[in-house]
Amino acid sequence: MTKKKSHKQTQKINLIFDEKDRKDFLTGFSKRKTERKKKARDKIMLRAKEEKRILKAQKRKILQELLHGHVDPLPDATTKEVTAVEEPVTYDMPEHTVTVTALDSNALYGDVCVGNNTFDELDTVIADAGEIDAKKNKIRELEQKMAECSQAAIDKLHKKKNRSRRRKSKKKDD
């Protein structure tokens, strides 16, 4: 006895082979690889720019504090001097006349003056100078961080290049 054939017929699969699609797929490996490299490079550079922007904002803030936080002690000193003006004293001698006047820094240099040194003002000036020096040091540190940030991003990019070069040269040696 013979076996009965199944009534289910297997459908034939008809493949259409497109040479152009095949070529795009095979050459797409390098394209996709370069896209990944470009995205990574852009991401690193974007991160470096963002960090630089933050550091610049901090630097700008410190500079604004230095500029607006500076208190000029001259107006107080000049008002004290104006209220306490001494009259000149004249002495008549037999051969000549002597006039004694009190000299202050405004009389000597006009409006250009450092101000009178007093103990209280000197302490505040020294304290302010210490704060100013600390802020200037902070600005220098921020500038160094910005330079390091840029250099770190460049180093990361070159590190990846060098790593792939080392691998290629290693394969050639084997």
PDB file of C-alpha atoms in Angstrom:
ATOM      1  CA  MET A   1       0.000   0.000   0.000  1.00  0.00           C
ATOM      2  CA  THR A   2       1.136   3.388  -0.800  1.00  0.00           C
ATOM      3  CA  LYS A   3       1.035   6.362   1.437  1.00  0.00           C
ATOM      4  CA  LYS A   4      -1.397   9.067   0.790  1.00  0.00           C
ATOM      5  CA  LYS A   5       0.006  12.390  -0.164  1.00  0.00           C
ATOM      6  CA  SER A   6      -0.935  15.301   2.000  1.00  0.00           C
ATOM      7  CA  HIS A   7      -3.188  17.797   0.423  1.00  0.00           C
ATOM      8  CA  LYS A   8      -1.243  20.670   1.875  1.00  0.00           C
ATOM      9  CA  GLN A   9       1.028  22.014  -0.714  1.00  0.00           C
ATOM     10  CA  THR A  10       4.108  23.801   0.424  1.00  0.00           C
ATOM     11  CA  GLN A  11       4.194  27.288  -0.871  1.00  0.00           C
ATOM     12  CA  LYS A  12       7.300  28.184  -2.712  1.00  0.00           C
ATOM     13  CA  ILE A  13       9.247  31.129  -1.372  1.00  0.00           C
ATOM     14  CA  ASN A  14      10.247  33.564  -4.004  1.00  0.00           C
ATOM     15  CA  LEU A  15      13.199  35.732  -2.913  1.00  0.00           C
ATOM     16  CA  ILE A  16      13.969  38.885  -4.734  1.00  0.00           C
ATOM     17  CA  PHE A  17      17.623  39.725  -4.360  1.00  0.00           C
ATOM     18  CA  ASP A  18      18.450  43.383  -4.784  1.00  0.00           C
ATOM     19  CA  GLU A  19      22.135  44.010  -5.320  1.00  0.00           C
ATOM     20  CA  LYS A  20      21.855  47.675  -4.304  1.00  0.00           C
ATOM     21  CA  ASP A  21      20.276  46.848  -0.917  1.00  0.00           C
ATOM     22  CA  ARG A  22      22.951  44.213  -0.306  1.00  0.00           C
ATOM     23  CA  LYS A  23      25.709  46.709  -1.043  1.00  0.00           C
ATOM     24  CA  ASP A  24      24.127  49.330   1.259  1.00  0.00           C
ATOM     25  CA  PHE A  25      23.910  46.788   4.057  1.00  0.00           C
ATOM     26  CA  LEU A  26      27.504  45.625   3.681  1.00  0.00           C
ATOM     27  CA  THR A  27      28.978  49.106   3.355  1.00  0.00           C
ATOM     28  CA  GLY A  28      26.736  50.370   6.145  1.00  0.00           C
ATOM     29  CA  PHE A  29      28.982  48.833   8.803  1.00  0.00           C
ATOM     30  CA  SER A  30      31.642  51.479   8.344  1.00  0.00           C
ATOM     31  CA  LYS A  31      29.022  54.202   7.985  1.00  0.00           C
ATOM     32  CA  ARG A  32      27.364  53.216  11.227  1.00  0.00           C
ATOM     33  CA  LYS A  33      30.734  52.979  12.920  1.00  0.00           C
ATOM     34  CA  THR A  34      31.658  56.505  11.831  1.00  0.00           C
ATOM     35  CA  GLU A  35      28.238  57.717  12.989  1.00  0.00           C
ATOM     36  CA  ARG A  36      28.843  56.208  16.430  1.00  0.00           C
ATOM     37  CA  LYS A  37      32.271  57.840  16.588  1.00  0.00           C
ATOM     38  CA  LYS A  38      30.826  61.190  15.575  1.00  0.00           C
ATOM     39  CA  LYS A  39      28.059  60.950  18.194  1.00  0.00           C
ATOM     40  CA  ALA A  40      30.603  60.071  20.888  1.00  0.00           C
ATOM     41  CA  ARG A  41      32.857  62.955  19.823  1.00  0.00           C
ATOM     42  CA  ASP A  42      29.939  65.383  19.830  1.00  0.00           C
ATOM     43  CA  LYS A  43      28.837  64.139  23.239  1.00  0.00           C
ATOM     44  CA  ILE A  44      32.321  64.643  24.697  1.00  0.00           C
ATOM     45  CA  MET A  45      32.629  68.118  23.215  1.00  0.00           C
ATOM     46  CA  LEU A  46      29.136  69.070  24.386  1.00  0.00           C
ATOM     47  CA  ARG A  47      29.958  67.919  27.909  1.00  0.00           C
ATOM     48  CA  ALA A  48      33.198  69.948  27.835  1.00  0.00           C
ATOM     49  CA  LYS A  49      31.353  73.047  26.589  1.00  0.00           C
ATOM     50  CA  GLU A  50      28.716  72.676  29.300  1.00  0.00           C
ATOM     51  CA  GLU A  51      31.371  72.368  31.991  1.00  0.00           C
ATOM     52  CA  LYS A  52      33.182  75.419  30.591  1.00  0.00           C
ATOM     53  CA  ARG A  53      29.931  77.374  30.591  1.00  0.00           C
ATOM     54  CA  ILE A  54      29.366  76.539  34.260  1.00  0.00           C
ATOM     55  CA  LEU A  55      32.932  77.533  35.158  1.00  0.00           C
ATOM     56  CA  LYS A  56      32.595  80.812  33.246  1.00  0.00           C
ATOM     57  CA  ALA A  57      29.368  81.571  35.113  1.00  0.00           C
ATOM     58  CA  GLN A  58      31.134  80.982  38.438  1.00  0.00           C
ATOM     59  CA  LYS A  59      34.019  83.210  37.340  1.00  0.00           C
ATOM     60  CA  ARG A  60      31.607  85.936  36.236  1.00  0.00           C
ATOM     61  CA  LYS A  61      29.822  85.745  39.595  1.00  0.00           C
ATOM     62  CA  ILE A  62      33.083  86.134  41.521  1.00  0.00           C
ATOM     63  CA  LEU A  63      34.144  89.068  39.355  1.00  0.00           C
ATOM     64  CA  GLN A  64      30.788  90.765  39.963  1.00  0.00           C
ATOM     65  CA  GLU A  65      31.258  90.270  43.712  1.00  0.00           C
ATOM     66  CA  LEU A  66      34.718  91.810  43.483  1.00  0.00           C
ATOM     67  CA  LEU A  67      33.440  94.744  41.473  1.00  0.00           C
ATOM     68  CA  HIS A  68      30.292  95.519  43.453  1.00  0.00           C
ATOM     69  CA  GLY A  69      31.526  94.340  46.841  1.00  0.00           C
ATOM     70  CA  HIS A  70      34.351  96.876  46.939  1.00  0.00           C
ATOM     71  CA  VAL A  71      33.554  99.626  49.431  1.00  0.00           C
ATOM     72  CA  ASP A  72      35.305 102.941  48.866  1.00  0.00           C
ATOM     73  CA  PRO A  73      36.364 104.424  52.249  1.00  0.00           C
ATOM     74  CA  LEU A  74      37.093 107.859  50.750  1.00  0.00           C
ATOM     75  CA  PRO A  75      33.643 109.474  51.065  1.00  0.00           C
ATOM     76  CA  ASP A  76      33.621 108.965  54.851  1.00  0.00           C
ATOM     77  CA  ALA A  77      37.156 110.313  55.211  1.00  0.00           C
ATOM     78  CA  THR A  78      36.462 113.378  53.078  1.00  0.00           C
ATOM     79  CA  THR A  79      33.298 114.269  55.011  1.00  0.00           C
ATOM     80  CA  LYS A  80      35.198 114.060  58.302  1.00  0.00           C
ATOM     81  CA  GLU A  81      37.930 116.278  56.919  1.00  0.00           C
ATOM     82  CA  VAL A  82      35.477 118.839  55.563  1.00  0.00           C
ATOM     83  CA  THR A  83      33.701 119.170  58.901  1.00  0.00           C
ATOM     84  CA  ALA A  84      36.935 119.490  60.859  1.00  0.00           C
ATOM     85  CA  VAL A  85      38.671 122.180  58.802  1.00  0.00           C
ATOM     86  CA  GLU A  86      41.175 124.115  60.856  1.00  0.00           C
ATOM     87  CA  GLU A  87      41.772 127.785  60.314  1.00  0.00           C
ATOM     88  CA  PRO A  88      45.310 128.824  59.415  1.00  0.00           C
ATOM     89  CA  VAL A  89      47.260 130.494  62.211  1.00  0.00           C
ATOM     90  CA  THR A  90      49.468 133.493  61.374  1.00  0.00           C
ATOM     91  CA  TYR A  91      52.535 134.498  63.404  1.00  0.00           C
ATOM     92  CA  ASP A  92      54.171 137.882  62.856  1.00  0.00           C
ATOM     93  CA  MET A  93      57.908 137.816  63.340  1.00  0.00           C
ATOM     94  CA  PRO A  94      60.153 140.884  63.150  1.00  0.00           C
ATOM     95  CA  GLU A  95      61.693 139.846  59.834  1.00  0.00           C
ATOM     96  CA  HIS A  96      58.930 137.720  58.310  1.00  0.00           C
ATOM     97  CA  THR A  97      55.375 136.398  58.677  1.00  0.00           C
ATOM     98  CA  VAL A  98      54.684 132.686  59.273  1.00  0.00           C
ATOM     99  CA  THR A  99      51.348 131.075  58.420  1.00  0.00           C
ATOM    100  CA  VAL A 100      50.674 127.592  59.797  1.00  0.00           C
ATOM    101  CA  THR A 101      47.998 125.539  58.061  1.00  0.00           C
ATOM    102  CA  ALA A 102      46.961 121.949  58.541  1.00  0.00           C
ATOM    103  CA  LEU A 103      47.801 119.835  55.508  1.00  0.00           C
ATOM    104  CA  ASP A 104      45.858 116.786  54.544  1.00  0.00           C
ATOM    105  CA  SER A 105      46.067 114.450  51.594  1.00  0.00           C
ATOM    106  CA  ASN A 106      43.350 116.347  49.689  1.00  0.00           C
ATOM    107  CA  ALA A 107      45.303 119.573  49.939  1.00  0.00           C
ATOM    108  CA  LEU A 108      48.468 117.924  48.656  1.00  0.00           C
ATOM    109  CA  TYR A 109      47.104 115.864  45.795  1.00  0.00           C
ATOM    110  CA  GLY A 110      43.688 117.297  45.102  1.00  0.00           C
ATOM    111  CA  ASP A 111      41.034 114.613  44.670  1.00  0.00           C
ATOM    112  CA  VAL A 112      43.570 111.823  44.201  1.00  0.00           C
ATOM    113  CA  CYS A 113      44.199 110.377  47.628  1.00  0.00           C
ATOM    114  CA  VAL A 114      44.526 107.124  49.463  1.00  0.00           C
ATOM    115  CA  GLY A 115      42.806 108.321  52.595  1.00  0.00           C
ATOM    116  CA  ASN A 116      43.834 108.657  56.193  1.00  0.00           C
ATOM    117  CA  ASN A 117      45.038 105.553  57.955  1.00  0.00           C
ATOM    118  CA  THR A 118      43.027 104.711  61.021  1.00  0.00           C
ATOM    119  CA  PHE A 119      43.157 101.522  63.000  1.00  0.00           C
ATOM    120  CA  ASP A 120      39.522 100.496  62.409  1.00  0.00           C
ATOM    121  CA  GLU A 121      39.646 101.224  58.693  1.00  0.00           C
ATOM    122  CA  LEU A 122      43.001  99.478  58.382  1.00  0.00           C
ATOM    123  CA  ASP A 123      41.557  96.235  59.799  1.00  0.00           C
ATOM    124  CA  THR A 124      38.640  96.288  57.390  1.00  0.00           C
ATOM    125  CA  VAL A 125      40.944  97.086  54.475  1.00  0.00           C
ATOM    126  CA  ILE A 126      43.237  94.192  55.406  1.00  0.00           C
ATOM    127  CA  ALA A 127      40.256  91.859  55.758  1.00  0.00           C
ATOM    128  CA  ASP A 128      38.892  93.049  52.405  1.00  0.00           C
ATOM    129  CA  ALA A 129      42.311  92.555  50.815  1.00  0.00           C
ATOM    130  CA  GLY A 130      42.373  88.982  52.129  1.00  0.00           C
ATOM    131  CA  GLU A 131      38.933  88.309  50.667  1.00  0.00           C
ATOM    132  CA  ILE A 132      39.943  89.876  47.363  1.00  0.00           C
ATOM    133  CA  ASP A 133      43.083  87.724  47.208  1.00  0.00           C
ATOM    134  CA  ALA A 134      41.009  84.624  47.950  1.00  0.00           C
ATOM    135  CA  LYS A 135      38.572  85.520  45.181  1.00  0.00           C
ATOM    136  CA  LYS A 136      41.403  86.187  42.723  1.00  0.00           C
ATOM    137  CA  ASN A 137      42.891  82.796  43.578  1.00  0.00           C
ATOM    138  CA  LYS A 138      39.490  81.216  42.996  1.00  0.00           C
ATOM    139  CA  ILE A 139      39.324  82.913  39.578  1.00  0.00           C
ATOM    140  CA  ARG A 140      42.757  81.503  38.690  1.00  0.00           C
ATOM    141  CA  GLU A 141      41.618  78.033  39.756  1.00  0.00           C
ATOM    142  CA  LEU A 142      38.502  78.322  37.599  1.00  0.00           C
ATOM    143  CA  GLU A 143      40.580  79.379  34.594  1.00  0.00           C
ATOM    144  CA  GLN A 144      42.865  76.375  35.112  1.00  0.00           C
ATOM    145  CA  LYS A 145      39.843  74.072  35.358  1.00  0.00           C
ATOM    146  CA  MET A 146      38.491  75.474  32.078  1.00  0.00           C
ATOM    147  CA  ALA A 147      41.811  74.774  30.366  1.00  0.00           C
ATOM    148  CA  GLU A 148      41.965  71.283  31.879  1.00  0.00           C
ATOM    149  CA  CYS A 149      38.390  70.638  30.791  1.00  0.00           C
ATOM    150  CA  SER A 150      39.210  71.422  27.167  1.00  0.00           C
ATOM    151  CA  GLN A 151      42.402  69.402  27.305  1.00  0.00           C
ATOM    152  CA  ALA A 152      40.613  66.440  28.899  1.00  0.00           C
ATOM    153  CA  ALA A 153      38.052  66.379  26.092  1.00  0.00           C
ATOM    154  CA  ILE A 154      40.802  66.477  23.469  1.00  0.00           C
ATOM    155  CA  ASP A 155      42.711  63.732  25.297  1.00  0.00           C
ATOM    156  CA  LYS A 156      39.631  61.507  25.350  1.00  0.00           C
ATOM    157  CA  LEU A 157      39.209  61.876  21.610  1.00  0.00           C
ATOM    158  CA  HIS A 158      42.870  61.107  20.917  1.00  0.00           C
ATOM    159  CA  LYS A 159      42.869  58.224  23.379  1.00  0.00           C
ATOM    160  CA  LYS A 160      40.170  56.451  21.376  1.00  0.00           C
ATOM    161  CA  LYS A 161      42.098  57.024  18.142  1.00  0.00           C
ATOM    162  CA  ASN A 162      45.331  55.719  19.612  1.00  0.00           C
ATOM    163  CA  ARG A 163      43.596  52.685  21.085  1.00  0.00           C
ATOM    164  CA  SER A 164      42.274  51.646  17.674  1.00  0.00           C
ATOM    165  CA  ARG A 165      45.696  52.259  16.088  1.00  0.00           C
ATOM    166  CA  ARG A 166      47.368  50.044  18.690  1.00  0.00           C
ATOM    167  CA  ARG A 167      44.879  47.263  17.996  1.00  0.00           C
ATOM    168  CA  LYS A 168      45.474  47.483  14.252  1.00  0.00           C
ATOM    169  CA  SER A 169      49.244  47.380  14.659  1.00  0.00           C
ATOM    170  CA  LYS A 170      48.922  44.439  17.045  1.00  0.00           C
ATOM    171  CA  LYS A 171      46.912  42.481  14.466  1.00  0.00           C
ATOM    172  CA  LYS A 172      49.547  43.158  11.804  1.00  0.00           C
ATOM    173  CA  ASP A 173      52.279  41.806  14.086  1.00  0.00           C
ATOM    174  CA  ASP A 174      50.378  38.546  14.655  1.00  0.00           C
TER     175      ASP A 174
END
